[in-house]
């Protein structure tokens, strides 16, 4: 049975860190649109060239570019048994496109995890990361713009998934390990106790 999970949350909530750990625990690939875009920018691919100016300004890359990239990635063999999406979908159009891709692949979403963290905390974290890693979109102005774009375009998606009964909210504050444990605990009933299955039995 495949596992399809979305990780939502504002910039700086720790999605990337948690996505890598969860993917390992759950044995599915983490698909981070931000990482894929950054790799393409670094390699100066055509996709990278199309995405870079949006990323540097803290704006979303246009839906058609992002959707095509994700469709390609999810068609790779390692995603056949499921995936953890980090940073996608972020707009209503992307939600609809993901629904279409899942239907086409005969898959269902198991859960949408919203990692929560307050504005002051995420800005402090992102400024800290800027000092360490120098990501080009981690300047204070661009961070504020990313937060604003998240609030306008992506935060409303939580209610879409809540209405579908898929949303799980997890507090993103605390030690990295603790947050991973919290997410796994929240996911556990959704991944193992599907109706008609023996809740205590092995999953595969
Ligand atoms: P963060 O969530 O911390 O802002 P990401 O690494 O997830 O960082 O994304 C970095 C940038 O990549 C975004 O600001 C945006 O320009 C682009 N991006 C990533 N995912 C998407 C997406 N689903 N749709 C549009 N743009 C995206």
PDB file of C-alpha atoms and ligand atoms in Angstrom:
ATOM      1  CA  UNK A   1       0.000   0.000   0.000  1.00  0.00           C
ATOM      2  CA  UNK A   2       1.471   3.332  -0.964  1.00  0.00           C
ATOM      3  CA  UNK A   3       1.944   6.264   1.393  1.00  0.00           C
ATOM      4  CA  UNK A   4       1.278   9.760   0.115  1.00  0.00           C
ATOM      5  CA  UNK A   5       1.838  12.580   2.546  1.00  0.00           C
ATOM      6  CA  UNK A   6       1.989  16.359   2.258  1.00  0.00           C
ATOM      7  CA  UNK A   7       3.972  18.544   4.621  1.00  0.00           C
ATOM      8  CA  UNK A   8       2.604  22.088   4.855  1.00  0.00           C
ATOM      9  CA  UNK A   9       3.800  25.007   6.918  1.00  0.00           C
ATOM     10  CA  UNK A  10       5.280  28.489   6.698  1.00  0.00           C
ATOM     11  CA  UNK A  11       8.849  29.126   5.545  1.00  0.00           C
ATOM     12  CA  UNK A  12      11.115  28.382   8.488  1.00  0.00           C
ATOM     13  CA  UNK A  13       8.764  25.905  10.189  1.00  0.00           C
ATOM     14  CA  UNK A  14      11.308  23.149   9.592  1.00  0.00           C
ATOM     15  CA  UNK A  15       9.642  21.280   6.729  1.00  0.00           C
ATOM     16  CA  UNK A  16      12.868  20.446   4.911  1.00  0.00           C
ATOM     17  CA  UNK A  17      14.570  19.063   8.025  1.00  0.00           C
ATOM     18  CA  UNK A  18      11.546  17.015   9.021  1.00  0.00           C
ATOM     19  CA  UNK A  19      10.826  15.837   5.466  1.00  0.00           C
ATOM     20  CA  UNK A  20      14.256  14.210   5.185  1.00  0.00           C
ATOM     21  CA  UNK A  21      13.868  12.419   8.524  1.00  0.00           C
ATOM     22  CA  UNK A  22      10.306  11.293   7.909  1.00  0.00           C
ATOM     23  CA  UNK A  23      11.134  10.027   4.446  1.00  0.00           C
ATOM     24  CA  UNK A  24      13.844   7.836   5.896  1.00  0.00           C
ATOM     25  CA  UNK A  25      11.594   6.501   8.656  1.00  0.00           C
ATOM     26  CA  UNK A  26       8.703   5.859   6.305  1.00  0.00           C
ATOM     27  CA  UNK A  27      10.841   4.558   3.469  1.00  0.00           C
ATOM     28  CA  UNK A  28       9.467   6.914   0.823  1.00  0.00           C
ATOM     29  CA  UNK A  29      11.266   9.684  -1.054  1.00  0.00           C
ATOM     30  CA  UNK A  30      10.967  13.282   0.142  1.00  0.00           C
ATOM     31  CA  UNK A  31      10.101  15.489  -2.799  1.00  0.00           C
ATOM     32  CA  UNK A  32      11.045  19.076  -1.989  1.00  0.00           C
ATOM     33  CA  UNK A  33      10.132  21.528  -4.726  1.00  0.00           C
ATOM     34  CA  UNK A  34      12.409  24.189  -3.189  1.00  0.00           C
ATOM     35  CA  UNK A  35      15.391  21.782  -3.277  1.00  0.00           C
ATOM     36  CA  UNK A  36      14.655  20.746  -6.860  1.00  0.00           C
ATOM     37  CA  UNK A  37      14.416  24.378  -7.936  1.00  0.00           C
ATOM     38  CA  UNK A  38      17.661  25.265  -6.123  1.00  0.00           C
ATOM     39  CA  UNK A  39      19.485  22.328  -7.721  1.00  0.00           C
ATOM     40  CA  UNK A  40      18.273  23.499 -11.129  1.00  0.00           C
ATOM     41  CA  UNK A  41      19.399  27.051 -10.424  1.00  0.00           C
ATOM     42  CA  UNK A  42      22.843  25.771  -9.361  1.00  0.00           C
ATOM     43  CA  UNK A  43      23.123  23.652 -12.513  1.00  0.00           C
ATOM     44  CA  UNK A  44      21.869  26.526 -14.670  1.00  0.00           C
ATOM     45  CA  UNK A  45      19.244  24.394 -16.354  1.00  0.00           C
ATOM     46  CA  UNK A  46      16.435  25.948 -18.351  1.00  0.00           C
ATOM     47  CA  UNK A  47      14.050  25.231 -15.474  1.00  0.00           C
ATOM     48  CA  UNK A  48      16.464  26.911 -13.059  1.00  0.00           C
ATOM     49  CA  UNK A  49      16.641  29.960 -15.277  1.00  0.00           C
ATOM     50  CA  UNK A  50      12.854  30.192 -15.390  1.00  0.00           C
ATOM     51  CA  UNK A  51      12.509  29.796 -11.624  1.00  0.00           C
ATOM     52  CA  UNK A  52      15.339  31.904 -10.265  1.00  0.00           C
ATOM     53  CA  UNK A  53      13.913  35.388 -10.492  1.00  0.00           C
ATOM     54  CA  UNK A  54      10.724  34.339  -8.697  1.00  0.00           C
ATOM     55  CA  UNK A  55      12.654  32.582  -5.954  1.00  0.00           C
ATOM     56  CA  UNK A  56      15.010  35.497  -5.415  1.00  0.00           C
ATOM     57  CA  UNK A  57      12.015  37.803  -4.999  1.00  0.00           C
ATOM     58  CA  UNK A  58      10.198  35.454  -2.600  1.00  0.00           C
ATOM     59  CA  UNK A  59       7.406  34.908  -5.140  1.00  0.00           C
ATOM     60  CA  UNK A  60       6.014  31.552  -6.228  1.00  0.00           C
ATOM     61  CA  UNK A  61       7.276  30.066  -9.438  1.00  0.00           C
ATOM     62  CA  UNK A  62       4.335  29.966 -11.912  1.00  0.00           C
ATOM     63  CA  UNK A  63       2.009  27.003 -11.423  1.00  0.00           C
ATOM     64  CA  UNK A  64       2.508  25.529 -14.873  1.00  0.00           C
ATOM     65  CA  UNK A  65       6.288  25.369 -14.368  1.00  0.00           C
ATOM     66  CA  UNK A  66       5.983  23.877 -10.883  1.00  0.00           C
ATOM     67  CA  UNK A  67       3.245  21.418 -11.813  1.00  0.00           C
ATOM     68  CA  UNK A  68       5.186  20.055 -14.781  1.00  0.00           C
ATOM     69  CA  UNK A  69       8.276  19.598 -12.631  1.00  0.00           C
ATOM     70  CA  UNK A  70       6.358  17.729  -9.912  1.00  0.00           C
ATOM     71  CA  UNK A  71       4.578  15.517 -12.443  1.00  0.00           C
ATOM     72  CA  UNK A  72       7.991  14.510 -13.819  1.00  0.00           C
ATOM     73  CA  UNK A  73       9.387  13.825 -10.372  1.00  0.00           C
ATOM     74  CA  UNK A  74       6.425  11.754  -9.199  1.00  0.00           C
ATOM     75  CA  UNK A  75       6.646   9.640 -12.353  1.00  0.00           C
ATOM     76  CA  UNK A  76      10.114   8.396 -11.294  1.00  0.00           C
ATOM     77  CA  UNK A  77      10.235   4.759 -10.188  1.00  0.00           C
ATOM     78  CA  UNK A  78      11.232   5.551  -6.588  1.00  0.00           C
ATOM     79  CA  UNK A  79       7.909   7.346  -6.080  1.00  0.00           C
ATOM     80  CA  UNK A  80       5.819   4.349  -7.125  1.00  0.00           C
ATOM     81  CA  UNK A  81       5.164   3.313  -3.525  1.00  0.00           C
ATOM     82  CA  UNK A  82       4.455   6.816  -2.342  1.00  0.00           C
ATOM     83  CA  UNK A  83       6.179  10.060  -1.441  1.00  0.00           C
ATOM     84  CA  UNK A  84       6.351  12.868   1.042  1.00  0.00           C
ATOM     85  CA  UNK A  85       5.748  16.249  -0.564  1.00  0.00           C
ATOM     86  CA  UNK A  86       7.605  19.194   0.988  1.00  0.00           C
ATOM     87  CA  UNK A  87       6.634  22.558  -0.459  1.00  0.00           C
ATOM     88  CA  UNK A  88       3.912  21.340  -2.806  1.00  0.00           C
ATOM     89  CA  UNK A  89       1.047  22.047  -3.320  1.00  0.00           C
ATOM     90  CA  UNK A  90       1.164  25.732  -2.442  1.00  0.00           C
ATOM     91  CA  UNK A  91      -1.717  27.142  -4.494  1.00  0.00           C
ATOM     92  CA  UNK A  92      -5.270  26.065  -5.304  1.00  0.00           C
ATOM     93  CA  UNK A  93      -4.210  25.298  -8.881  1.00  0.00           C
ATOM     94  CA  UNK A  94      -1.468  23.003  -7.554  1.00  0.00           C
ATOM     95  CA  UNK A  95      -3.971  21.238  -5.265  1.00  0.00           C
ATOM     96  CA  UNK A  96      -6.144  20.493  -8.296  1.00  0.00           C
ATOM     97  CA  UNK A  97      -3.169  19.299 -10.342  1.00  0.00           C
ATOM     98  CA  UNK A  98      -1.982  17.027  -7.531  1.00  0.00           C
ATOM     99  CA  UNK A  99      -5.492  15.570  -7.262  1.00  0.00           C
ATOM    100  CA  UNK A 100      -5.365  14.829 -10.972  1.00  0.00           C
ATOM    101  CA  UNK A 101      -1.914  13.208 -10.753  1.00  0.00           C
ATOM    102  CA  UNK A 102      -2.980  11.043  -7.808  1.00  0.00           C
ATOM    103  CA  UNK A 103      -6.166   9.903  -9.513  1.00  0.00           C
ATOM    104  CA  UNK A 104      -4.229   9.052 -12.643  1.00  0.00           C
ATOM    105  CA  UNK A 105      -1.761   6.997 -10.592  1.00  0.00           C
ATOM    106  CA  UNK A 106      -4.542   5.318  -8.585  1.00  0.00           C
ATOM    107  CA  UNK A 107      -3.223   6.786  -5.323  1.00  0.00           C
ATOM    108  CA  UNK A 108      -4.832   8.499  -2.343  1.00  0.00           C
ATOM    109  CA  UNK A 109      -3.522  11.079   0.080  1.00  0.00           C
ATOM    110  CA  UNK A 110      -3.048   9.594   3.538  1.00  0.00           C
ATOM    111  CA  UNK A 111      -2.452  12.797   5.468  1.00  0.00           C
ATOM    112  CA  UNK A 112      -1.566  16.462   5.247  1.00  0.00           C
ATOM    113  CA  UNK A 113       0.695  17.495   8.097  1.00  0.00           C
ATOM    114  CA  UNK A 114       0.708  21.184   8.940  1.00  0.00           C
ATOM    115  CA  UNK A 115       3.829  22.107  10.846  1.00  0.00           C
ATOM    116  CA  UNK A 116       3.006  25.195  12.884  1.00  0.00           C
ATOM    117  CA  UNK A 117       5.373  27.904  14.156  1.00  0.00           C
ATOM    118  CA  UNK A 118       4.791  31.554  15.063  1.00  0.00           C
ATOM    119  CA  UNK A 119       5.963  34.412  12.842  1.00  0.00           C
ATOM    120  CA  UNK A 120       8.667  35.703  15.197  1.00  0.00           C
ATOM    121  CA  UNK A 121      10.118  32.215  15.600  1.00  0.00           C
ATOM    122  CA  UNK A 122      10.251  31.483  11.879  1.00  0.00           C
ATOM    123  CA  UNK A 123      11.791  34.851  11.027  1.00  0.00           C
ATOM    124  CA  UNK A 124      14.465  34.301  13.686  1.00  0.00           C
ATOM    125  CA  UNK A 125      15.197  30.816  12.327  1.00  0.00           C
ATOM    126  CA  UNK A 126      15.425  32.011   8.732  1.00  0.00           C
ATOM    127  CA  UNK A 127      17.720  34.885   9.643  1.00  0.00           C
ATOM    128  CA  UNK A 128      19.886  32.401  11.549  1.00  0.00           C
ATOM    129  CA  UNK A 129      20.029  30.129   8.507  1.00  0.00           C
ATOM    130  CA  UNK A 130      20.882  33.131   6.318  1.00  0.00           C
ATOM    131  CA  UNK A 131      23.894  33.857   8.508  1.00  0.00           C
ATOM    132  CA  UNK A 132      25.027  30.207   8.268  1.00  0.00           C
ATOM    133  CA  UNK A 133      24.207  29.196   4.713  1.00  0.00           C
ATOM    134  CA  UNK A 134      23.659  32.377   2.736  1.00  0.00           C
ATOM    135  CA  UNK A 135      20.601  31.178   0.803  1.00  0.00           C
ATOM    136  CA  UNK A 136      19.827  33.973  -1.642  1.00  0.00           C
ATOM    137  CA  UNK A 137      16.175  34.249  -0.559  1.00  0.00           C
ATOM    138  CA  UNK A 138      16.942  34.471   3.163  1.00  0.00           C
ATOM    139  CA  UNK A 139      17.334  38.254   3.379  1.00  0.00           C
ATOM    140  CA  UNK A 140      14.899  39.961   5.735  1.00  0.00           C
ATOM    141  CA  UNK A 141      12.821  41.663   3.024  1.00  0.00           C
ATOM    142  CA  UNK A 142      12.503  38.494   0.978  1.00  0.00           C
ATOM    143  CA  UNK A 143      11.686  36.453   4.095  1.00  0.00           C
ATOM    144  CA  UNK A 144       8.837  38.845   4.892  1.00  0.00           C
ATOM    145  CA  UNK A 145       7.560  38.567   1.339  1.00  0.00           C
ATOM    146  CA  UNK A 146       7.708  34.735   1.488  1.00  0.00           C
ATOM    147  CA  UNK A 147       5.711  34.798   4.722  1.00  0.00           C
ATOM    148  CA  UNK A 148       3.135  37.096   3.144  1.00  0.00           C
ATOM    149  CA  UNK A 149       2.811  34.944   0.029  1.00  0.00           C
ATOM    150  CA  UNK A 150       2.434  31.878   2.273  1.00  0.00           C
ATOM    151  CA  UNK A 151      -0.309  33.558   4.314  1.00  0.00           C
ATOM    152  CA  UNK A 152      -2.197  34.656   1.201  1.00  0.00           C
ATOM    153  CA  UNK A 153      -1.848  31.662  -1.065  1.00  0.00           C
ATOM    154  CA  UNK A 154      -0.901  28.593   0.950  1.00  0.00           C
ATOM    155  CA  UNK A 155      -2.339  28.940   4.465  1.00  0.00           C
ATOM    156  CA  UNK A 156      -5.900  28.746   3.029  1.00  0.00           C
ATOM    157  CA  UNK A 157      -5.128  25.276   1.655  1.00  0.00           C
ATOM    158  CA  UNK A 158      -5.186  23.864   5.181  1.00  0.00           C
ATOM    159  CA  UNK A 159      -8.957  24.321   5.278  1.00  0.00           C
ATOM    160  CA  UNK A 160      -9.326  22.489   1.955  1.00  0.00           C
ATOM    161  CA  UNK A 161      -7.573  19.458   3.437  1.00  0.00           C
ATOM    162  CA  UNK A 162      -9.300  19.850   6.775  1.00  0.00           C
ATOM    163  CA  UNK A 163     -12.650  19.564   5.021  1.00  0.00           C
ATOM    164  CA  UNK A 164     -11.425  16.342   3.465  1.00  0.00           C
ATOM    165  CA  UNK A 165     -10.527  15.028   6.929  1.00  0.00           C
ATOM    166  CA  UNK A 166      -6.828  14.800   6.037  1.00  0.00           C
ATOM    167  CA  UNK A 167      -5.301  17.590   8.104  1.00  0.00           C
ATOM    168  CA  UNK A 168      -3.086  16.919  11.114  1.00  0.00           C
ATOM    169  CA  UNK A 169      -1.541  19.890  12.901  1.00  0.00           C
ATOM    170  CA  UNK A 170       1.780  19.448  14.646  1.00  0.00           C
ATOM    171  CA  UNK A 171       3.662  22.003  16.731  1.00  0.00           C
ATOM    172  CA  UNK A 172       6.973  22.708  15.004  1.00  0.00           C
ATOM    173  CA  UNK A 173       8.621  24.218  18.089  1.00  0.00           C
ATOM    174  CA  UNK A 174      11.099  22.200  20.110  1.00  0.00           C
ATOM    175  CA  UNK A 175      14.033  19.891  19.461  1.00  0.00           C
ATOM    176  CA  UNK A 176      14.254  18.398  15.951  1.00  0.00           C
ATOM    177  CA  UNK A 177      13.910  14.833  17.304  1.00  0.00           C
ATOM    178  CA  UNK A 178      10.896  15.724  19.376  1.00  0.00           C
ATOM    179  CA  UNK A 179       9.132  17.270  16.398  1.00  0.00           C
ATOM    180  CA  UNK A 180       9.864  14.174  14.284  1.00  0.00           C
ATOM    181  CA  UNK A 181       8.385  11.979  17.016  1.00  0.00           C
ATOM    182  CA  UNK A 182       5.305  14.175  17.230  1.00  0.00           C
ATOM    183  CA  UNK A 183       4.743  13.958  13.482  1.00  0.00           C
ATOM    184  CA  UNK A 184       5.224  10.187  13.407  1.00  0.00           C
ATOM    185  CA  UNK A 185       2.805   9.797  16.311  1.00  0.00           C
ATOM    186  CA  UNK A 186       0.228  11.941  14.510  1.00  0.00           C
ATOM    187  CA  UNK A 187       0.689   9.995  11.275  1.00  0.00           C
ATOM    188  CA  UNK A 188       0.646   6.569  12.887  1.00  0.00           C
ATOM    189  CA  UNK A 189      -3.119   5.977  12.988  1.00  0.00           C
ATOM    190  CA  UNK A 190      -3.495   7.253   9.437  1.00  0.00           C
ATOM    191  CA  UNK A 191      -0.823   5.029   7.985  1.00  0.00           C
ATOM    192  CA  UNK A 192      -1.469   1.810   9.864  1.00  0.00           C
ATOM    193  CA  UNK A 193      -5.082   1.661  10.903  1.00  0.00           C
ATOM    194  CA  UNK A 194      -6.815   1.875   7.561  1.00  0.00           C
ATOM    195  CA  UNK A 195     -10.378   0.539   7.750  1.00  0.00           C
ATOM    196  CA  UNK A 196     -10.532  -3.163   7.105  1.00  0.00           C
ATOM    197  CA  UNK A 197      -6.915  -3.775   8.069  1.00  0.00           C
ATOM    198  CA  UNK A 198      -5.630  -5.368  11.219  1.00  0.00           C
ATOM    199  CA  UNK A 199      -4.444  -2.386  13.211  1.00  0.00           C
ATOM    200  CA  UNK A 200      -1.776  -4.366  15.011  1.00  0.00           C
ATOM    201  CA  UNK A 201      -0.524  -6.278  12.012  1.00  0.00           C
ATOM    202  CA  UNK A 202       2.361  -5.488   9.691  1.00  0.00           C
ATOM    203  CA  UNK A 203       1.696  -2.910   7.046  1.00  0.00           C
ATOM    204  CA  UNK A 204       3.120  -4.257   3.823  1.00  0.00           C
TER     205      UNK A 204
HETATM  206  P1  LIG B   1      10.495  28.149   2.029  1.00  0.00           P
HETATM  207  O1  LIG B   1       9.295  27.305   2.266  1.00  0.00           O
HETATM  208  O2  LIG B   1      11.406  28.182   3.208  1.00  0.00           O
HETATM  209  O3  LIG B   1      10.177  29.516   1.495  1.00  0.00           O
HETATM  210  P2  LIG B   1      11.344  26.399  -0.190  1.00  0.00           P
HETATM  211  O4  LIG B   1      12.713  25.851  -0.264  1.00  0.00           O
HETATM  212  O5  LIG B   1      10.242  25.446   0.057  1.00  0.00           O
HETATM  213  O6  LIG B   1      11.429  27.510   0.931  1.00  0.00           O
HETATM  214  O7  LIG B   1      11.004  27.222  -1.501  1.00  0.00           O
HETATM  215  C1  LIG B   1      11.873  28.213  -1.977  1.00  0.00           C
HETATM  216  C2  LIG B   1      11.255  28.936  -3.173  1.00  0.00           C
HETATM  217  O8  LIG B   1      11.029  27.988  -4.241  1.00  0.00           O
HETATM  218  C3  LIG B   1       9.882  29.553  -2.933  1.00  0.00           C
HETATM  219  O9  LIG B   1       9.945  30.824  -2.335  1.00  0.00           O
HETATM  220  C4  LIG B   1       9.334  29.601  -4.373  1.00  0.00           C
HETATM  221  O10 LIG B   1       9.904  30.652  -5.117  1.00  0.00           O
HETATM  222  C5  LIG B   1       9.854  28.306  -4.965  1.00  0.00           C
HETATM  223  N1  LIG B   1       8.861  27.212  -4.781  1.00  0.00           N
HETATM  224  C6  LIG B   1       9.019  26.088  -4.032  1.00  0.00           C
HETATM  225  N2  LIG B   1       7.922  25.320  -4.084  1.00  0.00           N
HETATM  226  C7  LIG B   1       7.028  25.968  -4.875  1.00  0.00           C
HETATM  227  C8  LIG B   1       5.703  25.700  -5.304  1.00  0.00           C
HETATM  228  N3  LIG B   1       5.040  24.592  -4.926  1.00  0.00           N
HETATM  229  N4  LIG B   1       5.101  26.598  -6.126  1.00  0.00           N
HETATM  230  C9  LIG B   1       5.728  27.697  -6.511  1.00  0.00           C
HETATM  231  N5  LIG B   1       6.968  28.030  -6.135  1.00  0.00           N
HETATM  232  C10 LIG B   1       7.632  27.179  -5.326  1.00  0.00           C
END
